[in-house]
Coordinates of C-alpha atoms and ligand atoms in Angstrom, one line a residue:
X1 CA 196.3 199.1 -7.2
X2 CA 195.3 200.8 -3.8
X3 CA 192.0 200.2 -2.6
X4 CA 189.6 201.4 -5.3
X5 CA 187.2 204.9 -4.8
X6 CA 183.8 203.7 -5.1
X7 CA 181.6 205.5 -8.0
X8 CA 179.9 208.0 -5.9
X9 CA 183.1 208.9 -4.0
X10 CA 184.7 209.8 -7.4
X11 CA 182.3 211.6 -8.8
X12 CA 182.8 214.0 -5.6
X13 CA 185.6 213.9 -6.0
X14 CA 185.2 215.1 -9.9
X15 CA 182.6 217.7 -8.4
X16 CA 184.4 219.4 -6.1
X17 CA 187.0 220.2 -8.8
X18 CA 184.7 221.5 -11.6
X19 CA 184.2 225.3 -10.4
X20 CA 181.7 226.7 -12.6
X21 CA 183.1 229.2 -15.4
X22 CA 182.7 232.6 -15.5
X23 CA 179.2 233.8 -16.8
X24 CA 178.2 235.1 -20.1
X25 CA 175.5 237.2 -21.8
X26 CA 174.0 234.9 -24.6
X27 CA 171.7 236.1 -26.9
X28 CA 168.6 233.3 -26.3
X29 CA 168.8 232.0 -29.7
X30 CA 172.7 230.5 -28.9
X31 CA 171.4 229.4 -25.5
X32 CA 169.8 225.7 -26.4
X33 CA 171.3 223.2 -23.9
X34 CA 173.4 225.4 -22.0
X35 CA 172.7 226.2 -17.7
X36 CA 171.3 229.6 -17.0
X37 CA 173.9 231.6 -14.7
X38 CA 171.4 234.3 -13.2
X39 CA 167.7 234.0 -12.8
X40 CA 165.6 234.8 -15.9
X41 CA 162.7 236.7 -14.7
X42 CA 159.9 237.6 -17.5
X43 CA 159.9 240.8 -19.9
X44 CA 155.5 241.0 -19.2
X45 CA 152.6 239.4 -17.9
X46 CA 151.9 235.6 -19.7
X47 CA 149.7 236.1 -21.7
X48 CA 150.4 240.1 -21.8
X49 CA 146.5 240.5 -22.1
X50 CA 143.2 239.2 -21.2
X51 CA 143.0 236.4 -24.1
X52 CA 140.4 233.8 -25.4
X53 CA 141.2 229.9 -25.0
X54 CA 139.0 229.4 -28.0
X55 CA 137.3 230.4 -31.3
X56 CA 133.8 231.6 -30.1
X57 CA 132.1 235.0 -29.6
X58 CA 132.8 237.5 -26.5
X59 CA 130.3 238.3 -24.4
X60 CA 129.4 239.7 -20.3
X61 CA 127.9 236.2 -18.3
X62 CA 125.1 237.9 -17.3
X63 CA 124.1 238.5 -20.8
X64 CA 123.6 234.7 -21.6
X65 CA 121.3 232.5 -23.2
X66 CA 120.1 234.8 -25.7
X67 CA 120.3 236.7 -28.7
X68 CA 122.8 239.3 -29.1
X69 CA 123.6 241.5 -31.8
X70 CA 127.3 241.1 -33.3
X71 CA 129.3 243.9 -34.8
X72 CA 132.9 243.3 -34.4
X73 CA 135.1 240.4 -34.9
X74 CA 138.5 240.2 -33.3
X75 CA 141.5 238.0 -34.4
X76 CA 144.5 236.9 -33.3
X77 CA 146.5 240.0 -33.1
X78 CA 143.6 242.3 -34.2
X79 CA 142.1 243.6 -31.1
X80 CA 138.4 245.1 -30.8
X81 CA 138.1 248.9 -31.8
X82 CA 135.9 249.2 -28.4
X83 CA 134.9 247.9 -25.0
X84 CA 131.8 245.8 -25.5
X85 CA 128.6 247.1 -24.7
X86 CA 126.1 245.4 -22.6
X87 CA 124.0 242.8 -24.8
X88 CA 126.5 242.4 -27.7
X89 CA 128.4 240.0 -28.2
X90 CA 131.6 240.1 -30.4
X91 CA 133.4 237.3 -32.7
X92 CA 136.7 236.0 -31.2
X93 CA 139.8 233.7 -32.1
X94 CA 142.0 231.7 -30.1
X95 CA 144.2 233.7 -28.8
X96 CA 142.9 237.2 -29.5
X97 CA 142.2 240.1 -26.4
X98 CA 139.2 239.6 -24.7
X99 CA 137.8 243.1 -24.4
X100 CA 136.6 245.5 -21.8
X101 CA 133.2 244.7 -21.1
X102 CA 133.1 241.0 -21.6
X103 CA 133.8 238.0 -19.0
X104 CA 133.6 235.2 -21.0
X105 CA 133.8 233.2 -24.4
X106 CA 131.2 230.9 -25.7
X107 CA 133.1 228.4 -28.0
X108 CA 132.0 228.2 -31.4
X109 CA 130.0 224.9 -30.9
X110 CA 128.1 226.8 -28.4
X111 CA 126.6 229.5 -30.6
X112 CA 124.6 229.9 -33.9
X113 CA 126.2 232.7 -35.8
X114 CA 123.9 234.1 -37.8
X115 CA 126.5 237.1 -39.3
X116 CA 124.7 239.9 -37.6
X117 CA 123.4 238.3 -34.4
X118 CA 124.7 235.1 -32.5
X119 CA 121.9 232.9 -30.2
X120 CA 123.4 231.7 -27.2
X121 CA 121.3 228.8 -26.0
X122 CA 123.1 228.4 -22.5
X123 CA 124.4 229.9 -19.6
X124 CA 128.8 231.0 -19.4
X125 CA 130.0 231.1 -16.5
X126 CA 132.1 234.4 -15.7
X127 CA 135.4 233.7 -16.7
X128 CA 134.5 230.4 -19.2
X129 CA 137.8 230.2 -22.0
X130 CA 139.3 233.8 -20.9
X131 CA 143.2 233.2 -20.3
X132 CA 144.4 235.8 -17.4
X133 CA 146.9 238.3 -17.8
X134 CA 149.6 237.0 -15.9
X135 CA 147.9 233.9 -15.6
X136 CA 151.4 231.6 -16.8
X137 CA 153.4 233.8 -15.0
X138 CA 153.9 238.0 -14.1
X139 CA 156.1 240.8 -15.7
X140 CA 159.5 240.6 -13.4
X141 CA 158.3 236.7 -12.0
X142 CA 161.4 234.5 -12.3
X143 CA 160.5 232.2 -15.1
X144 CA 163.8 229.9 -14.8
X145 CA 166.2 230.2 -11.9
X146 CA 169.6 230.2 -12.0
X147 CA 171.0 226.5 -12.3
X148 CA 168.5 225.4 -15.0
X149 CA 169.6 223.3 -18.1
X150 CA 168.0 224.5 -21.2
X151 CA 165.8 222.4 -23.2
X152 CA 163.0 222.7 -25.3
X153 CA 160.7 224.1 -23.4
X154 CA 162.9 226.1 -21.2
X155 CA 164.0 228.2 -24.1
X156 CA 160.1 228.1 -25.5
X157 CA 159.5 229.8 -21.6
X158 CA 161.8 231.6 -22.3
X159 CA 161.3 233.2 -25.5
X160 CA 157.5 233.6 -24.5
X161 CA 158.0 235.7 -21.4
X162 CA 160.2 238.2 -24.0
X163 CA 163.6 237.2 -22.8
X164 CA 165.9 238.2 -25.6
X165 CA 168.8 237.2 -23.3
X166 CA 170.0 235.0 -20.5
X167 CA 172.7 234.7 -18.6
X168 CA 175.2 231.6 -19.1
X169 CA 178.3 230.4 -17.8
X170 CA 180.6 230.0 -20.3
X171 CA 180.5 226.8 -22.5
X172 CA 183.6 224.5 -21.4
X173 CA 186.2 223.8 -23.9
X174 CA 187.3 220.2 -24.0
X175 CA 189.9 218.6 -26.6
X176 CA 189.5 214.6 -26.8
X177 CA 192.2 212.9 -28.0
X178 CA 191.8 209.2 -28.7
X179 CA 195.6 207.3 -28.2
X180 CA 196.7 203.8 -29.3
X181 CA 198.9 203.0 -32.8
X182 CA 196.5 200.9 -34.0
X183 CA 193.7 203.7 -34.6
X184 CA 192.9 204.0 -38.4
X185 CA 189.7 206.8 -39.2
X186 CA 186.8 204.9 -40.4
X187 CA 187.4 204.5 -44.4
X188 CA 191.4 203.9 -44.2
X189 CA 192.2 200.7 -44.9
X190 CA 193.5 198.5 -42.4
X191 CA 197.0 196.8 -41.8
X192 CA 197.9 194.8 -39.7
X193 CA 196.7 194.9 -36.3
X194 CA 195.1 198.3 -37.1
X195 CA 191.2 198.8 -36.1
X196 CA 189.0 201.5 -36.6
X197 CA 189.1 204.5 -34.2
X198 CA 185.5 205.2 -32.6
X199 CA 186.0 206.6 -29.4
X200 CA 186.7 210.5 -30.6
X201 CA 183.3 210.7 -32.5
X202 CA 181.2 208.8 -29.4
X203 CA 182.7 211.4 -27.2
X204 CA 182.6 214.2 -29.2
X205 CA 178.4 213.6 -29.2
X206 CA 178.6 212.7 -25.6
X207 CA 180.1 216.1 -24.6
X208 CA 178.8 218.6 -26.9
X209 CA 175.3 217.6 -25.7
X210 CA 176.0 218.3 -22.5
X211 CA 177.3 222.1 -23.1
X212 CA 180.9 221.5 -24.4
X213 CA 182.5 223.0 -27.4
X214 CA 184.3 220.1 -28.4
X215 CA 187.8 219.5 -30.0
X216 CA 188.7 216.6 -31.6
X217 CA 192.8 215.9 -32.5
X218 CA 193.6 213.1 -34.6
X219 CA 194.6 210.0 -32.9
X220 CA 198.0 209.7 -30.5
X221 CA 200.2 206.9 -31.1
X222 CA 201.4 205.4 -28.3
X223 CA 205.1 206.7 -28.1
X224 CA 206.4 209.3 -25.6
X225 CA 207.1 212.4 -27.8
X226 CA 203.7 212.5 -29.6
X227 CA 202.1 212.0 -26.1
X228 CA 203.5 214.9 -24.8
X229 CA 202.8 217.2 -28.0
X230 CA 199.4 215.8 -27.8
X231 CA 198.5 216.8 -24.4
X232 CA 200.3 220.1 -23.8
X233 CA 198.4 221.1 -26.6
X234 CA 194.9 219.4 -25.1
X235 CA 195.8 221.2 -21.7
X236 CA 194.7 224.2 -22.8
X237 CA 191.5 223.7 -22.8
X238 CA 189.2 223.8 -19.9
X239 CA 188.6 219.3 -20.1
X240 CA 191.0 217.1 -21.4
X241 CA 189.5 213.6 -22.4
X242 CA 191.6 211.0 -23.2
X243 CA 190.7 207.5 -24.4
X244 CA 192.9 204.6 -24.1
X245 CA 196.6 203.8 -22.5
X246 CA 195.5 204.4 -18.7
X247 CA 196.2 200.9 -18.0
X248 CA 199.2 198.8 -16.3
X249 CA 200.9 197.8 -19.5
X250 CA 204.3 199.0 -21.3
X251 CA 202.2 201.0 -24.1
X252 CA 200.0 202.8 -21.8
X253 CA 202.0 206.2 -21.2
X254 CA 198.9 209.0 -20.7
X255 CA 199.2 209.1 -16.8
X256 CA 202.9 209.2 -17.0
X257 CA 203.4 212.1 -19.5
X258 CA 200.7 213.6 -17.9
X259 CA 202.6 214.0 -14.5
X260 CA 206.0 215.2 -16.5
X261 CA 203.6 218.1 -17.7
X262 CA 202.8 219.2 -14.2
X263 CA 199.5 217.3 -14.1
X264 CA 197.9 216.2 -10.8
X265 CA 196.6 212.9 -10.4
X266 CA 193.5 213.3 -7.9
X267 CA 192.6 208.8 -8.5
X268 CA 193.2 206.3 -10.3
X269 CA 190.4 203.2 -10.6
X270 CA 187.4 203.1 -10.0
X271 CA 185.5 199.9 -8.7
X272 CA 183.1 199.9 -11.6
X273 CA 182.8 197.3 -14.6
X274 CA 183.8 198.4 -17.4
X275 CA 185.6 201.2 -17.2
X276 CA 188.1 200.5 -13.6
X277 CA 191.2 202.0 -14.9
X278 CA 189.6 205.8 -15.0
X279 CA 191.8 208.8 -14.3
X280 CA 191.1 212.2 -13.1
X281 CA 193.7 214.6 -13.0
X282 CA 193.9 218.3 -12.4
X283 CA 196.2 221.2 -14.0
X284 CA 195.4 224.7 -12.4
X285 CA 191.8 224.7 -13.5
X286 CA 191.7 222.3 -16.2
X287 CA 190.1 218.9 -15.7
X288 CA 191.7 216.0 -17.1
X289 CA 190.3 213.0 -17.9
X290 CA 191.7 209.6 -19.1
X291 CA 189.4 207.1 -19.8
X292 CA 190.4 203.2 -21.1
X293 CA 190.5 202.4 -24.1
X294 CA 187.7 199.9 -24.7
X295 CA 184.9 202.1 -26.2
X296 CA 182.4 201.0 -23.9
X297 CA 184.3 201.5 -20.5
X298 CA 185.4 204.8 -22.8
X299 CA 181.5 205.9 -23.0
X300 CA 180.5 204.7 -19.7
X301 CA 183.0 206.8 -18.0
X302 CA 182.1 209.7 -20.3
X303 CA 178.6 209.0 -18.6
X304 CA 179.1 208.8 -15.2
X305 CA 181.9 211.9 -14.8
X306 CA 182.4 213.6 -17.7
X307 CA 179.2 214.6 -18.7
X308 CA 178.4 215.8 -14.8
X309 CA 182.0 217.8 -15.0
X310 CA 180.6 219.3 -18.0
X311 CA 177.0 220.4 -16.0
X312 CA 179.4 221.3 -12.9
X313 CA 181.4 224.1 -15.2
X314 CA 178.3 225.0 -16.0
X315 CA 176.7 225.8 -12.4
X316 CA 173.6 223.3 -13.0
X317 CA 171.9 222.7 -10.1
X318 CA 172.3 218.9 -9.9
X319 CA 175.4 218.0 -12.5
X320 CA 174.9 213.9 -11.4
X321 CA 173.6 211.8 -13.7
X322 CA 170.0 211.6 -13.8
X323 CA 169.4 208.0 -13.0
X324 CA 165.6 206.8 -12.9
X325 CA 164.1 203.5 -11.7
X326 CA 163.2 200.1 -13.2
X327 CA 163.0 196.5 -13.1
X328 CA 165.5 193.6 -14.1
X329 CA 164.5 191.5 -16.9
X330 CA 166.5 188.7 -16.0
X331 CA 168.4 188.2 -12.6
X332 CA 172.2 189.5 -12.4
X333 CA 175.3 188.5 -10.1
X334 CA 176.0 190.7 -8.4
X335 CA 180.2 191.5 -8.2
X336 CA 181.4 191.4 -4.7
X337 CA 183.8 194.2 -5.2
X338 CA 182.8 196.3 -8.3
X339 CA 179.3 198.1 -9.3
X340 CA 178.7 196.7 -12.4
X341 CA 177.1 198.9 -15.4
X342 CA 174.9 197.0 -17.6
X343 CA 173.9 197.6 -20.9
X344 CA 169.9 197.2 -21.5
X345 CA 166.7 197.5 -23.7
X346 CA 164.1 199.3 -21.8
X347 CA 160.3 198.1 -22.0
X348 CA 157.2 199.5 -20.6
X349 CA 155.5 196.5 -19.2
X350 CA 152.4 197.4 -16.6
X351 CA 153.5 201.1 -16.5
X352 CA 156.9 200.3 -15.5
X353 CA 160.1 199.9 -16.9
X354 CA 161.1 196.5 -18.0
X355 CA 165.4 196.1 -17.9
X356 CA 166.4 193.4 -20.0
X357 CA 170.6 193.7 -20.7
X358 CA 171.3 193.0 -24.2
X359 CA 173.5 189.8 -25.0
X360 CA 177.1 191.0 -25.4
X361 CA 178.3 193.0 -22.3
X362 CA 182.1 193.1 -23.5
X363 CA 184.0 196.2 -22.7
X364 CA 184.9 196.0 -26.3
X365 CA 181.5 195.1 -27.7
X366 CA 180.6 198.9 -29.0
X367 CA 178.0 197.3 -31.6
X368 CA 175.6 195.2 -29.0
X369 CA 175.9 198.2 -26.8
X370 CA 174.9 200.1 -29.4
X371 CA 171.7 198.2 -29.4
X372 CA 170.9 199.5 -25.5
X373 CA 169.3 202.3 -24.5
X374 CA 169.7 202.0 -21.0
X375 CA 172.5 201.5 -18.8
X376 CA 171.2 199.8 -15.4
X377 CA 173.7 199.8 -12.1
X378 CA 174.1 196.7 -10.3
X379 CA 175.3 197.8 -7.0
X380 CA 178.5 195.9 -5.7
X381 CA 177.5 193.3 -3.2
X382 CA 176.7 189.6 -2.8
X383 CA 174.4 187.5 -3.8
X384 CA 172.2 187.7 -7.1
X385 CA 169.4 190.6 -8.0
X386 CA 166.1 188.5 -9.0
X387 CA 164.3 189.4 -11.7
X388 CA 162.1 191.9 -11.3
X389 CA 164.1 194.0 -8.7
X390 CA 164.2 197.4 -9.0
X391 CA 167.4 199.4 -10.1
X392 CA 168.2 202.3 -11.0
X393 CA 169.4 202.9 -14.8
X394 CA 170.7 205.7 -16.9
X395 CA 169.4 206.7 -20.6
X396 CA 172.1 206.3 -22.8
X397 CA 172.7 209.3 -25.1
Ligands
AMP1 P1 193.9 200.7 -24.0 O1 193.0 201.3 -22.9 O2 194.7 201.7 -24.7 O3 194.7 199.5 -23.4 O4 192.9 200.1 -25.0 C1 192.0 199.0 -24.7 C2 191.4 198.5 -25.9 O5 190.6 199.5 -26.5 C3 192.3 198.0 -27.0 O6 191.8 196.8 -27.6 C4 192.4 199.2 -28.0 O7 192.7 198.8 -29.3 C5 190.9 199.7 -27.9 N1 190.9 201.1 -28.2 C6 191.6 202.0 -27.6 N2 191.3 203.2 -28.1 C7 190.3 203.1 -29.0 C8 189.5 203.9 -29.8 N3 189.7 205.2 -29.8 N4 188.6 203.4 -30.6 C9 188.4 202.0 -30.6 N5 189.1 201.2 -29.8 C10 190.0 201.7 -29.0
MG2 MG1 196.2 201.7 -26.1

């Protein structure tokens, strides 16, 4: 194998292949987890109206402490008939239109209601518990900008600033097809050298929640014809994923068949552990993957390009995986040649995060790494990392 592409050169070179897809009109309901295309700029002022922070009674500043005569109350929803006049006070809920007239709310706690008249026994400050119009953001204002990745409270924004619909690129179409003769579905039983297949489902979840409408084909076995039927189907779709047979041996035909169907090999190997004998091909547009077998170089590679393909086709404005910071549990060797991709339980310990790798880092030990929730990079270099050094980790998904 030629000298190796370190991870952060493949991944540009994944990047610069993923042109986002063309853009859609998505009703905001449909839009959860998907990258805005255009800016979404808000229907009316948040709030629309003057509104109270609190349960309490409405009243002008100036007309406090005292006793004020009360003859509306306003809900939620229910506005007041009337301005206030000077030296009344009106009831008020949470969230209901602060009227004309009045500058502040008095909470509740603050007041003696006595049904007809309310004693005040301190002074509000103009302005006390009123939400402004416009005070989240204005009519026209650009709640999210174009780029974003829509989570919970991004649609929430969304939905609160009356945006009925966004703009989205389309959602990227990827096949997975899992290869290898031995594959059985979960609940077969197994002959002879068979094992259960478990790449297909773990990328299926990988992908989808990143954006992709996923399809899964049953599993490939490792002879030339049902390759080829196999992928000519997969290349239709925007991402091809492949799992298994991108290795050096006999039975490992993907990169081959690949190349008969007009497939262009951009690399070959990574220098990462697990996961070194990655592929990344192109077709016209289509992006294809083929990641190794083992399920955990399988889900590390679907980690580390895959997913930020996925976020690329979809114009987000940083599709790289999000790494964050924390410190080793326990010292690692560092490879000389390779960044190594470690499997860890992540701690708080003094308002940091502890690392510790689980025991089992196998590329075929799915199970242990099932046990991690963090997958910490141990940069390529010499020498060991001592406990307690910071490095950078990804949340597994
Ligand atoms: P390969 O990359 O095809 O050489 O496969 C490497 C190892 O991963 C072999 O032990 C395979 O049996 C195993 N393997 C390949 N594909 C899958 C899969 N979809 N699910 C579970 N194990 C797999
Ligand atoms: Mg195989």
């Amino acid at each position: 194998m030629a000298e190796l592409l370190t991870v952060d050169e493949a991944l540009v070179r994944v990047l610069e292949r993923a042109r986002p897809l063309a853009a859609e009109t998505v009703p905001l309901v449909h839009a959860a987890a998907r990258v805005l295309a255009a800016d979404a700029r808000a229907a009316v002022d948040l709030p629309p109206f003057p509104s109270s922070a609190m349960d309490g009674f409405a009243v002008r500043a100036d007309d406090t402490p005292g006793s004020l005569p009360v003859e509306v109350r306003i809900a939620a929803g229910r506005p007041a008939p009337r301005p206030l006049a000077p030296g009344e006070a009106m009831g008020i809920a949470t969230g209901g239109v602060v009227p004309d007239g009045a500058d502040a709310v008095v909470p509740i706690e603050q007041a003696e209601d006595l049904g007809d008249r309310v004693t005040i026994a301190a002074h509000a400050d103009p302005g006390a518990n009123v939400r402004a119009a416009g005070g989240d953001i204005e009519a026209g204002g650009v709640v999210l900008g174009a780029g974003t990745v829509l989570g919970a409270a991004q649609v929430a924004a969304l939905a609160a600033a009356g945006v009925a619909e966004v703009v989205c690129a389309r959602r990227p179409r990827v096949t997975v097809l899992a290869t290898g003769t031995e594959l059985r579905p979960p609940g077969a039983e197994l002959g002879p050298g068979e094992i259960y297949e478990s790449n297909g489902i773990m990328l299926e979840l990988a992908l989808s929640s990143a954006g992709a409408v996923v399809e899964r084909q049953s599993p490939v076995e490792d002879d030339l014809d049902a390759h080829r039927e196999a992928l000519e189907r997969a290349l239709e779709s925007d991402v091809v994923v492949s799992s298994g047979g991108v290795s050096v041996g006999p039975h490992d035909l993907v990169r081959g068949v690949a190349r008969e169907l007009g497939v262009e090999e951009v690399f070959w190997g990574v220098a990462m552990r697990p996961g070194k004998p990655l592929s990344f091909a192109v077709r016209d547009a289509t992006l294809v993957f083929g990641l190794p077998g083992n399920p955990v170089s399988s889900l590390v590679g679907a980690l580390l390009f895959v997913r930020p393909a996925l976020y690329a086709l979809q114009g987000a404005a940083d599709p790289r995986p999000a790494f964050r910071t924390g410190l080793l549990a326990a010292g690692a060797t560092r490879n000389a040649h390779r960044d190594d991709f470690v499997r860890a339980r992540s701690e708080l310990r003094d308002g940091d995060v502890l690392l510790r790798p689980v025991v089992g880092q196998e590329s075929h030990m799915i199970v242990r790494a099932a046990s991690a929730d963090a997958l910490v990079h141990v940069p390529r270099g010499d020498g060991v990392l001592e406990p307690g050094a910071r490095v950078r980790y990804l949340p597994l998904v």
